CSV table of C-alpha atoms in Angstrom, one decimal:
chain,number,residue,atom,x,y,z
A,275,MET,CA,-5.2,13.7,3.3
A,276,ARG,CA,-5.2,11.3,6.2
A,277,LEU,CA,-3.1,8.1,6.3
A,278,THR,CA,-4.1,5.3,8.7
A,279,ILE,CA,-1.8,2.4,9.2
A,280,ILE,CA,-4.1,-0.7,9.1
A,281,GLY,CA,-1.2,-3.2,8.8
A,282,CYS,CA,2.5,-2.6,8.6
A,283,SER,CA,4.1,-6.0,9.4
A,284,GLY,CA,6.4,-7.2,6.7
A,285,SER,CA,6.0,-10.5,4.8
A,286,PHE,CA,3.4,-12.0,7.2
A,287,PRO,CA,1.1,-10.7,10.0
A,288,GLY,CA,3.1,-10.1,13.2
A,289,PRO,CA,2.0,-10.1,16.9
A,290,GLN,CA,1.4,-6.4,16.9
A,291,SER,CA,0.0,-5.8,13.3
A,292,PRO,CA,-1.5,-7.4,10.3
A,293,ALA,CA,0.4,-7.4,7.0
A,294,SER,CA,0.4,-4.5,4.6
A,295,CYS,CA,-2.6,-2.2,4.3
A,296,TYR,CA,-2.9,1.5,4.5
A,297,LEU,CA,-6.1,3.6,4.4
A,298,ILE,CA,-6.0,7.0,2.8
A,299,SER,CA,-9.0,9.3,3.2
A,300,GLN,CA,-9.8,12.8,2.0
A,301,GLU,CA,-12.8,15.2,2.4
A,302,TYR,CA,-13.7,16.4,-1.0
A,303,GLU,CA,-16.8,18.0,-2.5
A,304,GLY,CA,-19.1,17.1,0.4
A,305,ARG,CA,-18.0,13.6,1.1
A,306,THR,CA,-15.2,11.5,2.4
A,307,TRP,CA,-13.3,9.4,-0.1
A,308,ARG,CA,-11.5,6.2,1.2
A,309,VAL,CA,-9.0,4.0,-0.6
A,310,ALA,CA,-7.0,1.0,0.7
A,311,LEU,CA,-3.5,0.7,-0.5
A,312,ASP,CA,-2.9,-3.1,-0.4
A,313,LEU,CA,-5.0,-5.5,1.6
A,314,GLY,CA,-2.6,-8.0,3.0
A,315,SER,CA,-3.0,-11.0,5.3
A,316,GLY,CA,-5.0,-10.2,8.4
A,317,ALA,CA,-5.8,-6.6,7.4
A,318,LEU,CA,-9.5,-6.9,6.8
A,319,GLY,CA,-10.4,-7.3,10.5
A,320,SER,CA,-8.3,-4.3,11.5
A,321,LEU,CA,-9.7,-2.2,8.6
A,322,GLN,CA,-13.2,-2.6,10.1
A,323,GLN,CA,-12.1,-0.8,13.3
A,324,HIS,CA,-11.8,2.3,11.2
A,325,ILE,CA,-14.5,2.2,8.5
A,326,SER,CA,-17.5,0.2,7.4
A,327,LEU,CA,-16.4,-1.9,4.5
A,328,ASP,CA,-19.2,-0.5,2.3
A,329,GLU,CA,-17.5,2.9,2.6
A,330,LEU,CA,-14.5,1.7,0.7
A,331,ASP,CA,-14.2,3.5,-2.7
A,332,ALA,CA,-11.3,1.4,-4.1
A,333,VAL,CA,-8.5,-1.0,-3.3
A,334,CYS,CA,-5.1,-0.3,-5.0
A,335,LEU,CA,-2.6,-3.1,-5.0
A,336,SER,CA,1.2,-2.6,-5.2
A,337,HIS,CA,1.9,-6.3,-6.2
A,338,LEU,CA,0.6,-9.8,-5.9
A,339,HIS,CA,2.4,-11.3,-2.9
A,340,PRO,CA,-0.1,-12.7,-0.3
A,341,ASP,CA,1.0,-10.2,2.4
A,342,HIS,CA,-0.3,-7.4,0.1
A,343,TYR,CA,-3.5,-8.7,-1.4
A,344,MET,CA,-4.7,-11.9,0.1
A,345,ASP,CA,-7.5,-10.4,2.3
A,346,LEU,CA,-9.4,-9.6,-0.9
A,347,THR,CA,-10.7,-13.2,-0.4
A,348,GLY,CA,-12.4,-12.1,2.8
A,349,LEU,CA,-13.7,-8.8,1.3
A,350,HIS,CA,-15.2,-11.0,-1.5
A,351,ILE,CA,-17.1,-13.0,1.1
A,352,VAL,CA,-18.5,-9.8,2.6
A,353,VAL,CA,-19.7,-8.4,-0.7
A,354,LYS,CA,-21.2,-11.7,-1.9
A,355,TRP,CA,-22.8,-13.0,1.3
A,356,MET,CA,-23.7,-10.0,3.4
A,357,PRO,CA,-27.2,-10.7,5.0
A,358,GLY,CA,-29.6,-8.4,3.3
A,359,GLY,CA,-27.3,-7.9,0.3
A,360,TRP,CA,-24.4,-5.6,-0.5
A,361,THR,CA,-26.0,-2.2,-1.2
A,362,ALA,CA,-22.8,-0.4,-2.5
A,363,ASP,CA,-21.4,-0.7,-6.1
A,364,ARG,CA,-18.8,-3.3,-7.0
A,365,ILE,CA,-15.5,-2.2,-5.5
A,366,PRO,CA,-12.9,-1.1,-8.0
A,367,VAL,CA,-9.6,-3.1,-7.5
A,368,HIS,CA,-6.6,-1.6,-9.3
A,369,GLY,CA,-3.6,-3.9,-9.6
A,370,PRO,CA,-1.2,-5.8,-11.8
A,371,ALA,CA,-2.5,-7.7,-14.8
A,372,GLY,CA,-4.0,-11.0,-13.7
A,373,THR,CA,-5.2,-9.9,-10.3
A,374,ASP,CA,-8.6,-11.3,-11.0
A,375,GLU,CA,-7.4,-14.8,-11.9
A,376,ARG,CA,-4.8,-14.9,-9.1
A,377,ILE,CA,-7.2,-14.1,-6.3
A,378,ALA,CA,-9.9,-16.5,-7.7
A,379,ILE,CA,-7.4,-19.4,-7.7
A,380,ALA,CA,-6.2,-18.5,-4.2
A,381,HIS,CA,-9.8,-18.6,-3.0
A,382,GLY,CA,-10.4,-22.0,-4.7
A,383,ILE,CA,-13.0,-20.8,-7.3
A,384,ASN,CA,-13.1,-20.9,-11.1
A,385,PRO,CA,-11.6,-17.7,-12.5
A,386,ASP,CA,-14.5,-17.5,-14.8
A,387,PRO,CA,-16.6,-15.8,-13.4
A,388,GLY,CA,-14.3,-15.6,-10.4
A,389,MET,CA,-14.9,-12.5,-8.3
A,390,HIS,CA,-16.1,-10.2,-11.1
A,391,SER,CA,-19.5,-9.9,-9.7
A,392,GLU,CA,-18.1,-8.4,-6.5
A,393,PHE,CA,-15.0,-6.4,-7.8
A,394,ASP,CA,-14.4,-4.2,-10.8
A,395,PHE,CA,-10.8,-5.3,-11.7
A,396,ARG,CA,-8.7,-2.7,-13.4
A,397,GLY,CA,-5.1,-3.3,-14.5
A,398,TRP,CA,-2.4,-0.8,-13.9
A,399,THR,CA,-0.5,0.8,-16.8
A,400,PRO,CA,2.9,1.9,-15.7
A,401,ARG,CA,3.1,5.6,-15.1
A,402,GLN,CA,-0.5,6.2,-16.2
A,403,PRO,CA,-2.4,8.1,-13.6
A,404,THR,CA,-5.7,6.8,-12.3
A,405,GLU,CA,-8.3,9.2,-10.8
A,406,ILE,CA,-10.3,8.1,-7.7
A,407,GLY,CA,-12.3,11.1,-6.4
A,408,PRO,CA,-9.7,13.6,-5.1
A,409,PHE,CA,-6.8,11.1,-5.5
A,410,THR,CA,-4.6,10.8,-8.5
A,411,ILE,CA,-2.6,7.5,-8.2
A,412,THR,CA,0.3,6.7,-10.4
A,413,PRO,CA,2.0,3.3,-10.5
A,414,VAL,CA,5.7,3.3,-11.1
A,415,PRO,CA,7.6,0.0,-11.7
A,416,VAL,CA,10.1,-0.9,-9.0
A,417,ARG,CA,12.5,-3.8,-8.2
A,418,HIS,CA,11.0,-6.9,-6.5
A,419,PRO,CA,11.0,-10.6,-7.5
A,420,ILE,CA,7.5,-10.8,-8.9
A,421,GLU,CA,5.8,-9.7,-12.1
A,422,GLU,CA,4.6,-6.0,-12.0
A,423,PRO,CA,5.8,-4.6,-8.7
A,424,TYR,CA,4.8,-1.0,-8.3
A,425,ALA,CA,5.4,2.0,-6.0
A,426,LEU,CA,2.3,4.1,-5.8
A,427,ARG,CA,2.4,7.9,-6.0
A,428,ILE,CA,-0.8,9.5,-4.6
A,429,GLU,CA,-1.6,13.1,-5.1
A,430,ALA,CA,-4.6,14.4,-3.2
A,431,ARG,CA,-6.5,17.5,-4.1
A,432,GLN,CA,-7.4,19.5,-1.1
A,433,GLU,CA,-10.6,21.7,-0.7
A,434,ASP,CA,-8.4,24.8,-1.0
A,435,GLY,CA,-7.0,23.7,-4.3
A,436,SER,CA,-3.6,22.6,-3.0
A,437,VAL,CA,-2.2,19.1,-3.5
A,438,ARG,CA,-0.5,16.9,-1.0
A,439,THR,CA,1.6,13.9,-2.0
A,440,LEU,CA,2.1,10.5,-0.4
A,441,THR,CA,4.4,7.9,-2.0
A,442,TYR,CA,4.0,4.3,-1.0
A,443,SER,CA,7.0,2.2,-2.0
A,444,GLY,CA,5.3,-1.2,-2.1
A,445,ASP,CA,8.0,-3.8,-1.9
A,446,THR,CA,11.3,-3.0,-3.6
A,447,ASP,CA,15.0,-2.7,-3.4
A,448,SER,CA,16.9,0.4,-4.5
A,449,CYS,CA,16.0,1.5,-8.1
A,450,GLU,CA,15.4,4.5,-10.2
A,451,GLY,CA,11.7,3.9,-10.2
A,452,LEU,CA,11.5,4.3,-6.4
A,453,ILE,CA,13.2,7.7,-6.6
A,454,GLU,CA,10.9,8.8,-9.5
A,455,ALA,CA,7.8,7.8,-7.5
A,456,ALA,CA,9.0,9.5,-4.3
A,457,LYS,CA,10.4,12.7,-5.7
A,458,GLY,CA,9.4,15.7,-3.5
A,459,ALA,CA,6.6,13.7,-1.7
A,460,ASP,CA,5.3,15.2,1.5
A,461,VAL,CA,5.4,11.8,3.1
A,462,PHE,CA,7.3,8.7,1.9
A,463,LEU,CA,5.9,5.5,3.3
A,464,CYS,CA,8.8,3.2,2.6
A,465,GLU,CA,9.5,-0.4,3.3
A,466,ALA,CA,12.6,-1.4,5.2
A,467,ALA,CA,12.2,-5.2,5.7
A,468,PHE,CA,15.8,-6.1,5.9
A,469,GLU,CA,17.9,-5.5,9.0
A,470,ASP,CA,21.2,-3.6,8.5
A,471,GLY,CA,24.2,-5.7,9.3
A,472,ARG,CA,22.2,-9.0,9.1
A,473,ASP,CA,20.7,-9.0,5.6
A,474,ASP,CA,23.3,-6.9,3.7
A,475,HIS,CA,24.2,-9.8,1.4
A,476,LEU,CA,20.6,-10.0,0.1
A,477,ASP,CA,20.0,-8.1,-3.1
A,478,GLY,CA,17.0,-7.2,-5.3
A,479,ILE,CA,14.3,-8.0,-2.8
A,480,HIS,CA,13.8,-5.4,-0.1
A,481,LEU,CA,15.3,-2.2,1.4
A,482,ASN,CA,17.1,-2.0,4.7
A,483,GLY,CA,17.2,1.2,6.8
A,484,ASP,CA,20.3,2.5,5.1
A,485,ARG,CA,18.9,2.1,1.6
A,486,ALA,CA,15.5,3.5,2.6
A,487,GLY,CA,17.2,6.5,4.1
A,488,ALA,CA,19.3,7.0,1.0
A,489,ALA,CA,16.2,6.9,-1.2
A,490,ALA,CA,14.4,9.4,1.0
A,491,ALA,CA,17.4,11.8,0.9
A,492,GLU,CA,17.8,11.5,-2.9
A,493,ALA,CA,14.1,12.1,-3.5
A,494,GLU,CA,14.1,15.0,-1.1
A,495,VAL,CA,10.9,14.0,0.7
A,496,GLY,CA,9.3,15.9,3.5
A,497,ARG,CA,8.9,13.0,5.9
A,498,LEU,CA,10.0,9.3,6.0
A,499,LEU,CA,7.8,6.6,7.5
A,500,LEU,CA,9.5,3.2,7.7
A,501,THR,CA,7.1,0.3,7.3
A,502,HIS,CA,6.9,-3.4,6.2
A,503,ILE,CA,9.2,-4.4,9.1
A,504,PRO,CA,8.8,-8.1,9.9
A,505,ALA,CA,8.6,-9.4,13.5
A,506,TRP,CA,12.2,-10.8,13.2
A,507,THR,CA,13.6,-7.4,12.2
A,508,ASN,CA,14.8,-4.9,14.8
A,509,ALA,CA,13.0,-1.6,14.0
A,510,GLN,CA,15.4,0.4,16.2
A,511,ILE,CA,18.3,-0.8,14.1
A,512,VAL,CA,16.5,0.0,10.8
A,513,HIS,CA,15.5,3.5,12.1
A,514,GLU,CA,19.1,4.2,13.3
A,515,HIS,CA,20.6,3.4,9.9
A,516,ALA,CA,17.9,5.2,8.0
A,517,SER,CA,18.6,8.4,10.0
A,518,ARG,CA,22.3,8.3,9.1
A,519,ARG,CA,21.3,8.8,5.5
A,520,TYR,CA,18.2,10.9,5.8
A,521,THR,CA,18.3,13.9,8.2
A,522,GLY,CA,14.6,15.0,7.9
A,523,ASN,CA,11.6,13.9,9.9
A,524,ILE,CA,11.6,10.1,10.3
A,525,ALA,CA,9.6,7.6,12.2
A,526,VAL,CA,8.6,3.9,12.2
A,527,ALA,CA,4.9,3.5,11.1
A,528,SER,CA,2.7,2.1,13.9
A,529,HIS,CA,-0.4,-0.1,13.5
A,530,GLY,CA,-3.6,1.9,14.1
A,531,VAL,CA,-2.0,5.3,14.0
A,532,THR,CA,-3.4,8.1,11.7
A,533,TYR,CA,-1.1,10.7,10.2
A,534,ASP,CA,-2.3,14.0,8.6
A,535,ILE,CA,-0.5,14.8,5.4
């Protein structure tokens, strides 16, 4: 499985990266499968540097804050108005209940019919796996101030029959669901939006480096990639504090970089 960082800026697009979007891809049974994990503000343009949009097999949303799903509006325009017509199928969009209505309202159109002609909206059921080609994606409820926030556990079947696992935290503070989703993952793509020492009084919203590192250690993951770091947060401080709690392989996710899992 390959993980490409399309956007990793927290809460809003930063000067070096769009907001949250991560492309996973896997060769399987004679073709390449491609799924976007979130499609936040500014991500659609960057995504096109890596794939043609009609190669996208699905979009999987962790929750419905704009920095994680708002560029569905742009993708809708591509599907609806592409000269010559969109030749691929409707794009499956997996997400929290009400995704279809929320994105239609954000785009300024009537939710009925909304974007149903362009997207095949499918609601998550907590802890119920969804199959997309070689990927098995399981949404696990986490802790964030919005309805239905999820971490996503992605298990990818390899051509040799083995399975590789990526866990994407979505947005969350420390909670049992995060550890459940990350347990034993090969790579833990974990948000760390809050800066240690500056935001310690804030609770129930985001992780900082210390709490992200503690979660990685408890879940016994193979590698920790810190992400969703806003422009006003010092990534070096976040990394330093995470490494005090987690002694394994650790790095800060970088826009445009591809990681093999």
